[in-house]
Amino acid sequence: MQEIELKFLVPESRLKGLMRQTHVKSSQVTQLAAHYYDTPDQQLAQAGIGLRIRKEGDTWVQTIKAGGDGIAARLEHNAVLDNEQVQAMLNNNELMPDLTIYQDTPIAAALADFKLKKLAKTLTRLYVTDVKRTTRLLTESNEDETDNCIEMAYDQGEIIHGTDDSLRKAIQEIEFELVSGDLDFLFTTAKTWCKRYKLCLSTVTKAENGSLLINGQNHSPAVNANLSQLQIDKDSSAPAFIRAVVHNCLLQILPNSSAIVAGSIDDDHILQLRIGIDRLRTALKAFADFSDEINPEWLPILKQTVTLLSGYYKLACINAQIEPELQACGAPAVDWTTDIENIKITPINTLQANDFQITLLELIAFTMSDPSIEPQTDQLARDKLTKVLSKQYKKFLKTNKKADEVSVAELVSDDTNVSTDVADNDQPESDLLSQLKDLRYISEFSASLLSKKKPNVG
């Protein structure tokens, strides 16, 4: 079974209002006690797999989650356990998952790289969670027989270290999971709640939070672009291609954004988020006519976000990296902390903005929408990519020529105002770097469809 859900962090300032909407007459409150398992060196976590045994009300359930699209969808398998057997194992401190139940199930492929008997012997309980979950169903009548239905779950509690219960991490998050009906209903509902309560998307699972706790970390490392995750078929349509490219950019954007809204001030998270947004902006501009579903409002919001992030990052980079090197060379010390503290819009403020969070939701919805219903579904992406690359390359050459002309003009004249054409050239060197970067990103996105197989020799 595939689980499709969106998870958000809840700001303290909106918590009371949100609680009034979660604690209604029809809502249910369940105490969840979950035991999470992995090998001591966390081989399952490294493979993107979460394994737990959780008490849900009066029932014990073994759950494994794996795979999925890396954003909102994951494979999930749930097995109800015998309560008496679980209690007996708890009494003897021997509660362990049963891996044999995954044979001949869709989840088996995710465990294919493991020898299950060996894995079972090395599993250990790394951490437990103690969470109060408040759930309610949000429904809407549908034209089809199946009504639209979402389970909203508000979780509040903590993660506890498996061998040292003095080490704990607070949990306060809300999830929207599609139970039945249209995917659009999930995103429309999530956007409504996001606007009302200033919710911020998070891709950090409880399993990931548990791993951070036992490793003594507050946040996961920054996530770089990973083109190996860009899976595009040679005969991919133009609408399918742009969805895959946007998805690949989001795999870089969302984890770094999640870390920042959770409190990270790590320069690497800011840098990789900026790069991810730059890649996304390039794709949306270069491949704008690959899909009729691209919202033109996305680009100005993304540009504003990356501009605000850049202002903060530059000062932070000077303070943390350049200033120490200057002092090592004998330069006088300069304190940049005041300049940084005087920035009114910090990275977390930037990302908490409703327009950015709504844009992320719309981008996720776009990647999960069906490309086959678009008019351009009969157009192959590879047939359009050559034109896109050629256009970008010609634009780059034109700007390069401008930059050369400005350089020559500056060399032959001592008068900085000698030519209004030179003075009003819109900084060709800066444009040149920007276009070179765009050309690189477009080439990386296109490479798998335009590469030629090496001829057979012999």
Coordinates of C-alpha atoms in Angstrom, one line a residue:
M1 CA 0.0 0.0 0.0
Q2 CA 1.2 3.5 -0.8
E3 CA 0.8 6.1 1.9
I4 CA 0.3 9.7 0.6
E5 CA 0.7 12.3 3.3
L6 CA 1.9 15.9 3.9
K7 CA 3.6 16.8 7.2
F8 CA 3.9 20.2 8.7
L9 CA 5.5 21.9 11.7
V10 CA 3.2 24.0 13.9
P11 CA 4.4 27.4 15.0
E12 CA 3.7 28.2 18.7
S13 CA 1.9 31.4 17.8
R14 CA -0.8 29.4 16.0
L15 CA -1.0 26.4 18.2
K16 CA -4.1 27.5 20.2
G17 CA -6.2 28.2 17.2
L18 CA -5.1 24.9 15.5
M19 CA -5.9 22.9 18.7
R20 CA -9.5 24.3 18.6
Q21 CA -9.9 22.8 15.1
T22 CA -8.3 19.4 15.9
H23 CA -10.1 18.9 19.2
V24 CA -13.7 18.7 18.0
K25 CA -16.5 16.4 19.0
S26 CA -15.8 14.0 16.2
S27 CA -12.0 13.8 16.9
Q28 CA -10.3 10.8 18.6
V29 CA -7.4 10.9 20.9
T30 CA -5.0 7.9 20.9
Q31 CA -1.8 7.4 22.9
L32 CA 0.9 5.9 20.7
A33 CA 3.8 4.1 22.2
A34 CA 6.2 3.1 19.4
H35 CA 9.5 1.1 19.5
Y36 CA 11.8 1.8 16.5
Y37 CA 14.3 -0.8 15.3
D38 CA 17.5 -0.8 13.2
T39 CA 21.0 -2.3 13.2
P40 CA 23.5 -0.6 15.5
D41 CA 25.1 1.2 12.5
Q42 CA 21.6 2.1 11.2
Q43 CA 21.6 0.2 7.9
L44 CA 17.9 0.5 7.5
A45 CA 17.9 4.2 7.9
Q46 CA 20.6 4.5 5.3
A47 CA 18.4 2.6 2.9
G48 CA 15.5 4.9 3.7
I49 CA 13.6 2.3 5.7
G50 CA 11.7 2.8 8.9
L51 CA 10.7 -0.2 11.1
R52 CA 8.6 0.0 14.2
I53 CA 6.2 -1.8 16.6
R54 CA 3.5 0.6 17.9
K55 CA 0.6 0.4 20.3
E56 CA -2.3 2.1 18.7
G57 CA -5.0 2.3 21.4
D58 CA -5.5 -1.4 22.4
T59 CA -3.8 -2.8 19.3
W60 CA -0.1 -3.6 18.6
V61 CA 0.9 -3.0 14.9
Q62 CA 4.2 -3.7 13.2
T63 CA 4.9 -1.1 10.4
I64 CA 7.6 -0.8 7.8
K65 CA 7.9 2.2 5.5
A66 CA 10.2 2.5 2.5
G67 CA 10.7 3.8 -0.9
G68 CA 8.2 6.1 -2.4
D69 CA 8.8 9.4 -4.3
G70 CA 11.0 10.9 -1.5
I71 CA 8.5 13.7 -0.9
A72 CA 4.9 12.8 0.0
A73 CA 4.4 9.2 -1.0
R74 CA 6.0 6.1 0.6
L75 CA 5.4 2.3 0.6
E76 CA 3.8 1.2 3.9
H77 CA 3.0 -2.3 5.2
N78 CA 1.1 -2.7 8.5
A79 CA 0.6 -6.0 10.3
V80 CA -1.6 -6.4 13.4
L81 CA 0.2 -8.4 16.1
D82 CA -1.1 -10.8 18.8
N83 CA -1.5 -8.7 21.9
E84 CA -0.7 -11.5 24.3
Q85 CA 2.5 -12.4 22.5
V86 CA 3.6 -8.8 22.4
Q87 CA 2.9 -8.4 26.1
A88 CA 4.8 -11.6 26.9
M89 CA 7.8 -10.3 24.9
L90 CA 7.6 -6.9 26.6
N91 CA 7.6 -8.6 30.0
N92 CA 10.8 -10.3 29.2
N93 CA 12.3 -7.3 27.4
E94 CA 12.4 -9.3 24.2
L95 CA 10.0 -7.3 21.9
M96 CA 11.4 -7.6 18.3
P97 CA 9.9 -7.3 14.8
D98 CA 9.1 -10.4 12.7
L99 CA 10.7 -9.9 9.3
T100 CA 9.3 -13.1 7.8
I101 CA 5.9 -11.4 7.3
Y102 CA 7.3 -9.3 4.4
Q103 CA 8.0 -12.3 2.1
D104 CA 5.7 -12.1 -1.0
T105 CA 4.6 -8.5 -0.2
P106 CA 5.3 -5.3 -2.2
I107 CA 7.7 -4.2 0.5
A108 CA 10.0 -7.2 -0.2
A109 CA 11.8 -5.3 -2.9
A110 CA 13.0 -2.7 -0.4
L111 CA 14.6 -5.4 1.7
A112 CA 16.1 -7.3 -1.2
D113 CA 19.6 -6.1 -0.4
F114 CA 19.4 -7.6 3.1
K115 CA 19.7 -11.1 4.3
L116 CA 16.6 -11.2 6.5
K117 CA 17.8 -13.9 8.9
K118 CA 21.1 -12.0 9.5
L119 CA 19.2 -8.7 9.7
A120 CA 16.8 -10.1 12.3
K121 CA 19.7 -11.1 14.6
T122 CA 21.3 -7.7 14.5
L123 CA 18.2 -5.6 15.0
T124 CA 18.1 -3.5 18.2
R125 CA 15.7 -1.0 19.7
L126 CA 17.2 2.4 19.1
Y127 CA 14.6 4.7 20.5
V128 CA 10.9 4.9 21.4
T129 CA 8.2 7.5 20.9
D130 CA 5.5 8.6 23.3
V131 CA 3.0 10.6 21.4
K132 CA -0.6 11.7 21.9
R133 CA -2.3 11.7 18.5
T134 CA -5.5 13.6 17.9
T135 CA -7.3 12.6 14.7
R136 CA -10.3 13.7 12.8
L137 CA -11.6 13.0 9.3
L138 CA -12.1 15.8 6.7
T139 CA -14.6 14.7 4.0
E140 CA -16.1 16.1 0.9
S141 CA -18.7 14.6 -1.4
N142 CA -17.4 13.5 -4.7
E143 CA -19.2 13.0 -8.1
D144 CA -17.8 9.5 -8.1
E145 CA -19.0 6.8 -5.7
T146 CA -16.0 7.3 -3.4
D147 CA -16.1 10.5 -1.3
N148 CA -12.9 12.5 -0.8
C149 CA -11.5 11.8 2.7
I150 CA -8.4 12.9 4.6
E151 CA -7.2 11.9 8.0
M152 CA -5.8 14.9 9.9
A153 CA -3.5 13.8 12.7
Y154 CA -1.9 16.2 15.3
D155 CA 1.0 14.6 17.1
Q156 CA 2.4 16.0 20.4
G157 CA 4.9 14.1 22.5
E158 CA 8.6 13.1 22.5
I159 CA 11.2 10.7 21.2
I160 CA 13.2 8.9 23.9
H161 CA 16.7 7.4 23.5
G162 CA 16.5 3.6 23.6
T163 CA 19.2 3.1 26.3
D164 CA 19.2 6.6 28.0
D165 CA 15.8 8.0 28.8
S166 CA 17.3 11.3 29.8
L167 CA 17.9 12.0 26.1
R168 CA 14.6 13.3 24.6
K169 CA 13.4 15.3 21.6
A170 CA 10.0 17.0 21.4
I171 CA 7.5 16.3 18.7
Q172 CA 4.8 18.7 17.6
E173 CA 3.5 18.2 14.0
I174 CA 0.4 17.8 12.0
E175 CA -0.1 15.4 9.1
F176 CA -2.7 15.2 6.4
E177 CA -3.1 11.7 4.8
L178 CA -5.3 10.9 1.8
V179 CA -7.6 8.1 2.8
S180 CA -9.8 8.0 -0.4
G181 CA -10.7 10.2 -3.3
D182 CA -8.9 12.8 -5.3
L183 CA -5.3 13.9 -4.7
D184 CA -6.4 17.5 -5.4
F185 CA -8.6 17.4 -2.3
L186 CA -5.5 16.6 -0.2
F187 CA -3.5 19.6 -1.5
T188 CA -6.5 22.0 -1.5
T189 CA -7.2 21.2 2.2
A190 CA -3.5 21.4 3.1
K191 CA -3.2 24.8 1.5
T192 CA -6.2 26.1 3.5
W193 CA -4.7 25.0 6.8
C194 CA -1.3 26.2 5.8
K195 CA -2.6 29.7 5.1
R196 CA -4.7 29.8 8.3
Y197 CA -2.1 28.5 10.7
K198 CA 1.2 29.4 9.1
L199 CA 2.2 25.7 8.8
C200 CA 5.6 24.8 7.4
L201 CA 6.2 21.7 5.3
S202 CA 8.6 19.1 6.8
T203 CA 10.0 16.0 5.3
V204 CA 11.6 14.8 8.6
T205 CA 10.1 11.6 9.7
K206 CA 9.9 10.4 13.3
A207 CA 12.4 7.7 12.3
E208 CA 14.8 10.4 11.1
N209 CA 14.3 12.4 14.3
G210 CA 15.1 9.3 16.3
S211 CA 18.3 8.8 14.4
L212 CA 19.3 12.4 15.0
L213 CA 18.6 11.9 18.7
I214 CA 20.8 8.8 19.1
N215 CA 23.5 10.5 17.0
G216 CA 23.5 13.6 19.1
Q217 CA 22.5 15.8 16.2
N218 CA 19.8 18.5 15.9
H219 CA 19.4 18.4 12.1
S220 CA 20.4 16.1 9.2
P221 CA 23.3 17.2 7.0
A222 CA 22.5 19.5 4.1
V223 CA 21.3 17.7 1.0
N224 CA 23.1 18.3 -2.3
A225 CA 21.6 17.9 -5.8
N226 CA 21.6 14.3 -6.8
L227 CA 21.1 13.7 -10.6
S228 CA 21.2 9.9 -10.1
Q229 CA 17.6 10.3 -8.7
L230 CA 16.4 11.9 -11.9
Q231 CA 14.7 8.9 -13.5
I232 CA 13.6 9.8 -17.0
D233 CA 12.6 7.4 -19.7
K234 CA 14.1 7.9 -23.2
D235 CA 10.6 8.2 -24.6
S236 CA 9.4 10.5 -21.9
S237 CA 6.8 13.1 -23.0
A238 CA 7.4 16.8 -22.4
P239 CA 4.9 17.0 -19.5
A240 CA 6.4 13.9 -17.8
F241 CA 10.0 15.3 -18.3
I242 CA 9.3 18.7 -16.6
R243 CA 7.5 16.9 -13.7
A244 CA 10.6 14.6 -13.2
V245 CA 12.9 17.6 -13.2
V246 CA 10.8 19.6 -10.7
H247 CA 10.7 16.5 -8.5
N248 CA 14.5 16.2 -8.6
C249 CA 14.8 19.8 -7.5
L250 CA 12.4 19.4 -4.7
L251 CA 14.4 16.4 -3.4
Q252 CA 17.1 19.0 -2.7
I253 CA 14.9 21.9 -1.7
L254 CA 12.5 20.2 0.8
P255 CA 15.0 18.6 3.2
N256 CA 17.1 21.8 3.5
S257 CA 14.0 23.9 3.9
S258 CA 12.7 21.5 6.6
A259 CA 16.0 21.8 8.5
I260 CA 15.9 25.6 8.5
V261 CA 12.2 26.0 9.6
A262 CA 13.1 23.5 12.4
G263 CA 15.7 25.9 13.6
S264 CA 18.9 25.2 11.7
I265 CA 21.3 28.1 11.1
D266 CA 23.8 26.0 9.3
D267 CA 25.2 27.8 6.3
D268 CA 25.3 24.6 4.3
H269 CA 21.5 24.2 4.6
I270 CA 21.0 27.8 3.3
L271 CA 23.6 27.2 0.4
Q272 CA 22.0 24.0 -0.8
L273 CA 18.5 25.4 -0.5
R274 CA 19.6 28.4 -2.7
I275 CA 21.2 26.0 -5.2
G276 CA 18.0 23.9 -5.3
I277 CA 15.8 26.9 -5.9
D278 CA 18.2 28.2 -8.6
R279 CA 18.0 24.8 -10.4
L280 CA 14.2 24.9 -10.1
R281 CA 13.9 28.5 -11.5
T282 CA 16.2 27.5 -14.4
A283 CA 14.0 24.5 -15.2
L284 CA 10.7 26.4 -14.9
K285 CA 12.0 29.1 -17.3
A286 CA 13.8 26.9 -19.8
F287 CA 11.0 24.2 -20.0
A288 CA 8.0 26.6 -19.6
D289 CA 6.3 25.3 -22.7
F290 CA 6.7 21.6 -21.7
S291 CA 3.5 21.8 -19.7
D292 CA 0.3 23.8 -19.5
E293 CA 0.1 23.3 -15.7
I294 CA 3.1 25.5 -14.8
N295 CA 1.9 28.4 -12.7
P296 CA 3.6 31.7 -13.7
E297 CA 3.3 33.0 -10.1
W298 CA 5.9 30.4 -8.9
L299 CA 8.9 32.2 -10.4
P300 CA 8.6 35.6 -8.8
I301 CA 8.0 34.0 -5.4
L302 CA 11.0 31.7 -5.8
K303 CA 13.1 34.7 -7.0
Q304 CA 12.2 36.7 -3.9
T305 CA 12.9 33.8 -1.6
V306 CA 16.4 33.1 -3.0
T307 CA 17.2 36.9 -3.0
L308 CA 16.4 37.1 0.8
L309 CA 18.4 34.0 1.5
S310 CA 21.4 35.3 -0.5
G311 CA 21.6 38.5 1.5
Y312 CA 21.8 36.6 4.8
Y313 CA 24.1 33.9 3.4
K314 CA 26.7 36.3 2.1
L315 CA 27.2 38.0 5.4
A316 CA 27.2 34.7 7.3
C317 CA 29.8 33.4 4.8
I318 CA 32.0 36.4 5.3
N319 CA 31.8 36.1 9.1
A320 CA 32.4 32.3 9.3
Q321 CA 34.8 31.7 6.4
I322 CA 36.4 34.8 4.9
E323 CA 37.0 36.9 8.1
P324 CA 39.1 34.1 9.8
E325 CA 41.2 33.8 6.7
L326 CA 41.8 37.6 6.5
Q327 CA 42.8 37.7 10.2
A328 CA 45.2 34.8 9.6
C329 CA 46.9 37.0 7.0
G330 CA 47.2 39.9 9.5
A331 CA 44.1 41.9 8.5
P332 CA 42.4 43.9 11.3
A333 CA 39.5 42.1 13.0
V334 CA 36.0 43.0 11.9
D335 CA 32.9 42.0 13.8
W336 CA 30.1 41.1 11.4
T337 CA 27.6 39.7 14.0
T338 CA 25.9 43.1 14.4
D339 CA 25.3 43.3 10.6
I340 CA 23.9 39.7 10.6
E341 CA 21.6 40.4 13.6
N342 CA 20.3 43.6 12.0
I343 CA 18.9 41.6 9.0
K344 CA 15.2 41.9 9.6
I345 CA 14.2 38.9 7.5
T346 CA 16.2 35.8 8.5
P347 CA 16.2 32.5 6.6
I348 CA 13.6 31.0 8.9
N349 CA 11.3 34.1 8.4
T350 CA 11.8 33.8 4.7
L351 CA 10.8 30.2 4.5
Q352 CA 7.8 30.6 6.9
A353 CA 6.2 33.0 4.5
N354 CA 2.9 31.7 3.4
D355 CA 3.5 32.4 -0.3
F356 CA 6.7 30.2 -0.3
Q357 CA 5.0 27.3 1.6
I358 CA 2.0 27.4 -0.7
T359 CA 4.3 27.4 -3.7
L360 CA 6.0 24.3 -2.4
L361 CA 2.7 22.6 -2.0
E362 CA 1.7 23.5 -5.5
L363 CA 5.0 22.2 -6.9
I364 CA 4.6 18.9 -5.0
A365 CA 1.0 18.6 -6.4
F366 CA 2.4 19.3 -9.9
T367 CA 4.9 16.5 -9.7
M368 CA 2.3 14.1 -8.5
S369 CA -0.3 15.0 -11.2
D370 CA -0.9 12.9 -14.2
P371 CA 1.1 14.1 -17.3
S372 CA -0.9 12.0 -19.7
I373 CA -3.9 14.2 -19.5
E374 CA -2.1 17.2 -20.9
P375 CA -2.5 18.2 -24.6
Q376 CA 1.3 17.9 -25.1
T377 CA 1.5 14.3 -24.0
D378 CA 2.3 13.2 -27.5
Q379 CA 5.4 15.5 -27.7
L380 CA 8.6 13.8 -26.8
A381 CA 10.9 15.7 -24.5
R382 CA 14.0 14.9 -26.4
D383 CA 12.6 16.5 -29.6
K384 CA 12.3 19.8 -27.8
L385 CA 15.5 19.7 -25.7
T386 CA 17.9 20.5 -28.6
K387 CA 16.0 23.7 -29.3
V388 CA 16.1 24.7 -25.6
L389 CA 19.8 24.1 -25.4
S390 CA 20.5 25.9 -28.6
K391 CA 18.5 28.9 -27.5
Q392 CA 20.3 29.1 -24.2
Y393 CA 23.7 28.7 -25.8
K394 CA 23.1 31.5 -28.3
K395 CA 21.9 33.7 -25.4
F396 CA 25.1 33.0 -23.6
L397 CA 27.3 33.8 -26.6
K398 CA 25.5 37.1 -27.1
T399 CA 26.1 38.1 -23.5
N400 CA 29.7 37.0 -23.7
K401 CA 30.2 39.3 -26.7
K402 CA 28.7 42.2 -24.7
A403 CA 31.1 41.5 -21.8
D404 CA 34.1 41.5 -24.2
E405 CA 33.0 44.8 -25.6
V406 CA 32.7 46.4 -22.2
S407 CA 36.1 45.1 -21.2
V408 CA 37.7 46.6 -24.3
A409 CA 35.9 49.9 -23.8
E410 CA 37.2 50.1 -20.2
L411 CA 40.8 49.4 -21.4
V412 CA 40.9 52.1 -24.1
S413 CA 39.4 54.9 -22.0
D414 CA 40.2 56.6 -18.7
D415 CA 36.7 58.1 -18.6
T416 CA 34.3 55.8 -16.8
N417 CA 31.4 57.7 -18.4
V418 CA 32.8 57.5 -21.9
S419 CA 29.8 55.6 -23.3
T420 CA 26.2 55.4 -22.1
D421 CA 26.0 52.1 -23.9
V422 CA 28.7 50.7 -21.7
A423 CA 27.3 52.3 -18.5
D424 CA 23.8 50.8 -19.2
N425 CA 25.0 47.3 -20.1
D426 CA 23.1 45.7 -17.2
Q427 CA 26.3 44.2 -15.8
P428 CA 27.1 41.7 -18.6
E429 CA 29.7 39.9 -16.5
S430 CA 27.0 39.1 -13.9
D431 CA 24.6 38.1 -16.6
L432 CA 27.2 35.9 -18.2
L433 CA 27.8 33.9 -15.0
S434 CA 24.0 33.5 -14.5
Q435 CA 23.5 32.3 -18.0
L436 CA 26.5 29.9 -17.8
K437 CA 24.9 28.5 -14.6
D438 CA 21.6 28.1 -16.4
L439 CA 23.3 26.4 -19.3
R440 CA 24.9 23.9 -17.0
Y441 CA 21.7 23.1 -15.2
I442 CA 19.7 22.6 -18.4
S443 CA 22.5 20.4 -19.8
E444 CA 22.4 18.3 -16.6
F445 CA 18.7 17.9 -16.8
S446 CA 18.8 17.0 -20.5
A447 CA 21.9 14.7 -20.5
S448 CA 20.2 11.4 -20.1
L449 CA 17.8 11.9 -23.0
L450 CA 20.4 13.4 -25.4
S451 CA 23.4 11.1 -24.7
K452 CA 24.3 8.7 -27.5
K453 CA 25.2 5.1 -26.9
K454 CA 28.7 4.1 -27.6
P455 CA 29.0 2.1 -30.8
N456 CA 29.9 -1.6 -30.5
V457 CA 33.5 -2.3 -31.4
G458 CA 34.7 -5.6 -32.9

